[in-house]
PDB file of C-alpha atoms in Angstrom:
ATOM      1  CA  MET A   1      15.089  15.190   7.289  1.00  0.00           C
ATOM      2  CA  ALA A   2      13.992  12.474   4.851  1.00  0.00           C
ATOM      3  CA  GLN A   3      11.207  13.185   2.417  1.00  0.00           C
ATOM      4  CA  LYS A   4       8.027  11.166   2.914  1.00  0.00           C
ATOM      5  CA  VAL A   5       5.686  10.189   0.096  1.00  0.00           C
ATOM      6  CA  VAL A   6       2.137   8.826   0.382  1.00  0.00           C
ATOM      7  CA  ARG A   7       0.711   6.615  -2.363  1.00  0.00           C
ATOM      8  CA  GLU A   8      -2.581   4.766  -2.618  1.00  0.00           C
ATOM      9  CA  TRP A   9      -3.589   1.654  -4.472  1.00  0.00           C
ATOM     10  CA  LEU A  10      -7.010   0.172  -5.172  1.00  0.00           C
ATOM     11  CA  VAL A  11      -7.070  -3.552  -4.483  1.00  0.00           C
ATOM     12  CA  PRO A  12     -10.391  -4.819  -5.891  1.00  0.00           C
ATOM     13  CA  ASP A  13      -9.737  -8.437  -4.884  1.00  0.00           C
ATOM     14  CA  MET A  14      -9.255  -7.517  -1.195  1.00  0.00           C
ATOM     15  CA  THR A  15     -12.504  -8.886   0.251  1.00  0.00           C
ATOM     16  CA  CYS A  16     -12.027  -9.755   3.926  1.00  0.00           C
ATOM     17  CA  ASP A  17     -10.037  -9.134   7.093  1.00  0.00           C
ATOM     18  CA  GLY A  18      -7.741 -12.004   6.123  1.00  0.00           C
ATOM     19  CA  CYS A  19      -6.850 -10.115   2.939  1.00  0.00           C
ATOM     20  CA  VAL A  20      -6.136  -6.986   4.966  1.00  0.00           C
ATOM     21  CA  GLN A  21      -3.813  -8.931   7.265  1.00  0.00           C
ATOM     22  CA  ALA A  22      -2.036 -10.604   4.319  1.00  0.00           C
ATOM     23  CA  ILE A  23      -1.328  -7.219   2.725  1.00  0.00           C
ATOM     24  CA  ARG A  24      -0.247  -5.704   6.044  1.00  0.00           C
ATOM     25  CA  ARG A  25       2.146  -8.637   6.647  1.00  0.00           C
ATOM     26  CA  SER A  26       3.575  -8.317   3.125  1.00  0.00           C
ATOM     27  CA  LEU A  27       4.459  -4.652   3.745  1.00  0.00           C
ATOM     28  CA  SER A  28       5.514  -4.784   7.391  1.00  0.00           C
ATOM     29  CA  GLY A  29       9.213  -4.646   7.951  1.00  0.00           C
ATOM     30  CA  LEU A  30      10.044  -3.266   4.505  1.00  0.00           C
ATOM     31  CA  ALA A  31      12.853  -0.733   4.769  1.00  0.00           C
ATOM     32  CA  GLY A  32      11.485   2.729   4.076  1.00  0.00           C
ATOM     33  CA  VAL A  33       7.817   1.916   4.740  1.00  0.00           C
ATOM     34  CA  GLU A  34       6.701   4.252   7.512  1.00  0.00           C
ATOM     35  CA  GLN A  35       2.957   3.650   7.763  1.00  0.00           C
ATOM     36  CA  VAL A  36       0.328   1.414   6.155  1.00  0.00           C
ATOM     37  CA  ALA A  37      -3.396   2.247   6.252  1.00  0.00           C
ATOM     38  CA  ILE A  38      -5.844  -0.244   4.761  1.00  0.00           C
ATOM     39  CA  GLU A  39      -9.558   0.434   4.238  1.00  0.00           C
ATOM     40  CA  LEU A  40     -11.459  -2.747   3.406  1.00  0.00           C
ATOM     41  CA  ASN A  41     -14.741  -0.953   2.615  1.00  0.00           C
ATOM     42  CA  THR A  42     -13.111   1.260  -0.052  1.00  0.00           C
ATOM     43  CA  LYS A  43     -10.526  -1.394  -1.041  1.00  0.00           C
ATOM     44  CA  ARG A  44      -7.720   1.164  -0.657  1.00  0.00           C
ATOM     45  CA  VAL A  45      -4.202   0.625   0.627  1.00  0.00           C
ATOM     46  CA  GLN A  46      -2.330   3.805   1.574  1.00  0.00           C
ATOM     47  CA  VAL A  47       1.395   3.646   2.251  1.00  0.00           C
ATOM     48  CA  GLN A  48       3.656   6.388   3.580  1.00  0.00           C
ATOM     49  CA  PHE A  49       7.273   5.727   2.662  1.00  0.00           C
ATOM     50  CA  ASP A  50      10.723   7.202   2.211  1.00  0.00           C
ATOM     51  CA  PRO A  51      11.500   7.207  -1.539  1.00  0.00           C
ATOM     52  CA  THR A  52      15.232   7.192  -0.848  1.00  0.00           C
ATOM     53  CA  GLN A  53      14.830   3.702   0.663  1.00  0.00           C
ATOM     54  CA  ILE A  54      12.026   2.101  -1.380  1.00  0.00           C
ATOM     55  CA  LEU A  55      10.113   2.879  -4.571  1.00  0.00           C
ATOM     56  CA  ALA A  56       6.349   2.756  -5.096  1.00  0.00           C
ATOM     57  CA  ASP A  57       6.857   0.027  -7.715  1.00  0.00           C
ATOM     58  CA  ALA A  58       8.527  -2.203  -5.110  1.00  0.00           C
ATOM     59  CA  ILE A  59       5.605  -1.683  -2.728  1.00  0.00           C
ATOM     60  CA  GLN A  60       3.142  -2.575  -5.482  1.00  0.00           C
ATOM     61  CA  GLN A  61       5.156  -5.704  -6.299  1.00  0.00           C
ATOM     62  CA  ARG A  62       4.982  -6.823  -2.658  1.00  0.00           C
ATOM     63  CA  ILE A  63       1.183  -6.493  -2.721  1.00  0.00           C
ATOM     64  CA  GLU A  64       1.148  -8.537  -5.947  1.00  0.00           C
ATOM     65  CA  GLN A  65       3.405 -11.185  -4.377  1.00  0.00           C
ATOM     66  CA  ALA A  66       0.830 -11.502  -1.580  1.00  0.00           C
ATOM     67  CA  GLY A  67      -1.660 -12.604  -4.263  1.00  0.00           C
ATOM     68  CA  PHE A  68      -3.515  -9.374  -5.031  1.00  0.00           C
ATOM     69  CA  THR A  69      -3.903  -7.090  -8.056  1.00  0.00           C
ATOM     70  CA  PRO A  70      -3.243  -3.513  -6.910  1.00  0.00           C
ATOM     71  CA  GLN A  71      -3.895  -0.567  -9.198  1.00  0.00           C
ATOM     72  CA  PRO A  72      -2.730   3.000  -8.542  1.00  0.00           C
ATOM     73  CA  ALA A  73      -5.673   4.821  -6.977  1.00  0.00           C
ATOM     74  CA  PRO A  74      -6.983   8.018  -8.530  1.00  0.00           C
ATOM     75  CA  PRO A  75      -6.649  11.065  -6.262  1.00  0.00           C
ATOM     76  CA  THR A  76      -9.529  11.604  -3.871  1.00  0.00           C
ATOM     77  CA  GLU A  77     -11.237  14.959  -3.316  1.00  0.00           C
ATOM     78  CA  GLY A  78      -8.947  17.492  -1.705  1.00  0.00           C
ATOM     79  CA  GLU A  79      -5.658  15.954  -2.851  1.00  0.00           C
TER      80      GLU A  79
END
Protein backbone atom coordinates (compact mmCIF):
# COMPACT_ATOMS: atom_id res chain seq x y z
CA MET A 1 0.00 0.00 0.00
CA ALA A 2 1.40 3.40 -1.00
CA GLN A 3 2.27 5.90 1.67
CA LYS A 4 0.17 9.07 1.71
CA VAL A 5 1.45 12.44 2.88
CA VAL A 6 -0.59 15.55 3.70
CA ARG A 7 0.97 19.01 3.36
CA GLU A 8 -0.51 22.46 3.77
CA TRP A 9 0.39 25.79 2.27
CA LEU A 10 -0.73 29.30 3.15
CA VAL A 11 -1.66 31.27 0.05
CA PRO A 12 -2.10 34.89 1.20
CA ASP A 13 -2.96 36.18 -2.28
CA MET A 14 -5.89 33.74 -2.66
CA THR A 15 -8.81 36.16 -2.28
CA CYS A 16 -11.87 34.80 -4.08
CA ASP A 17 -13.66 31.74 -5.41
CA GLY A 18 -11.95 32.29 -8.76
CA CYS A 19 -8.58 31.90 -7.02
CA VAL A 20 -9.77 28.69 -5.38
CA GLN A 21 -10.84 27.29 -8.75
CA ALA A 22 -7.55 28.32 -10.40
CA ILE A 23 -5.55 26.50 -7.73
CA ARG A 24 -7.83 23.45 -7.88
CA ARG A 25 -7.45 23.31 -11.69
CA SER A 26 -3.66 23.63 -11.42
CA LEU A 27 -3.50 20.58 -9.13
CA SER A 28 -6.20 18.40 -10.66
CA GLY A 29 -4.93 15.56 -12.73
CA LEU A 30 -1.40 15.63 -11.30
CA ALA A 31 -0.10 12.09 -10.90
CA GLY A 32 0.13 11.25 -7.22
CA VAL A 33 -2.26 13.96 -5.98
CA GLU A 34 -5.03 12.15 -4.12
CA GLN A 35 -7.08 14.96 -2.58
CA VAL A 36 -7.09 18.77 -2.54
CA ALA A 37 -8.88 20.77 0.18
CA ILE A 38 -8.93 24.56 -0.11
CA GLU A 39 -10.17 26.91 2.62
CA LEU A 40 -10.60 30.46 1.32
CA ASN A 41 -11.32 31.96 4.76
CA THR A 42 -8.03 30.66 6.24
CA LYS A 43 -6.15 30.89 2.90
CA ARG A 44 -4.95 27.29 3.30
CA VAL A 45 -4.45 24.67 0.62
CA GLN A 46 -4.15 21.09 1.90
CA VAL A 47 -2.99 18.36 -0.45
CA GLN A 48 -2.86 14.62 0.18
CA PHE A 49 -0.39 12.93 -2.15
CA ASP A 50 1.75 9.89 -2.79
CA PRO A 51 5.41 10.94 -2.36
CA THR A 52 6.57 8.11 -4.61
CA GLN A 53 4.78 9.83 -7.52
CA ILE A 54 5.12 13.56 -6.77
CA LEU A 55 7.07 15.75 -4.35
CA ALA A 56 5.74 18.61 -2.24
CA ASP A 57 8.06 21.00 -4.10
CA ALA A 58 6.39 20.09 -7.41
CA ILE A 59 2.96 20.77 -5.91
CA GLN A 60 4.13 24.14 -4.62
CA GLN A 61 5.56 24.98 -8.06
CA ARG A 62 2.20 24.23 -9.69
CA ILE A 63 0.48 26.65 -7.30
CA GLU A 64 3.13 29.26 -8.17
CA GLN A 65 2.61 28.63 -11.90
CA ALA A 66 -1.09 29.40 -11.36
CA GLY A 67 0.00 32.89 -10.24
CA PHE A 68 0.05 32.55 -6.46
CA THR A 69 2.70 32.73 -3.72
CA PRO A 70 2.29 29.67 -1.50
CA GLN A 71 4.21 29.32 1.74
CA PRO A 72 4.47 26.12 3.80
CA ALA A 73 1.85 26.38 6.53
CA PRO A 74 2.84 26.03 10.17
CA PRO A 75 1.25 23.02 11.90
CA THR A 76 -2.17 23.66 13.38
CA GLU A 77 -3.20 22.59 16.89
CA GLY A 78 -3.33 18.83 17.27
CA GLU A 79 -0.89 17.99 14.47
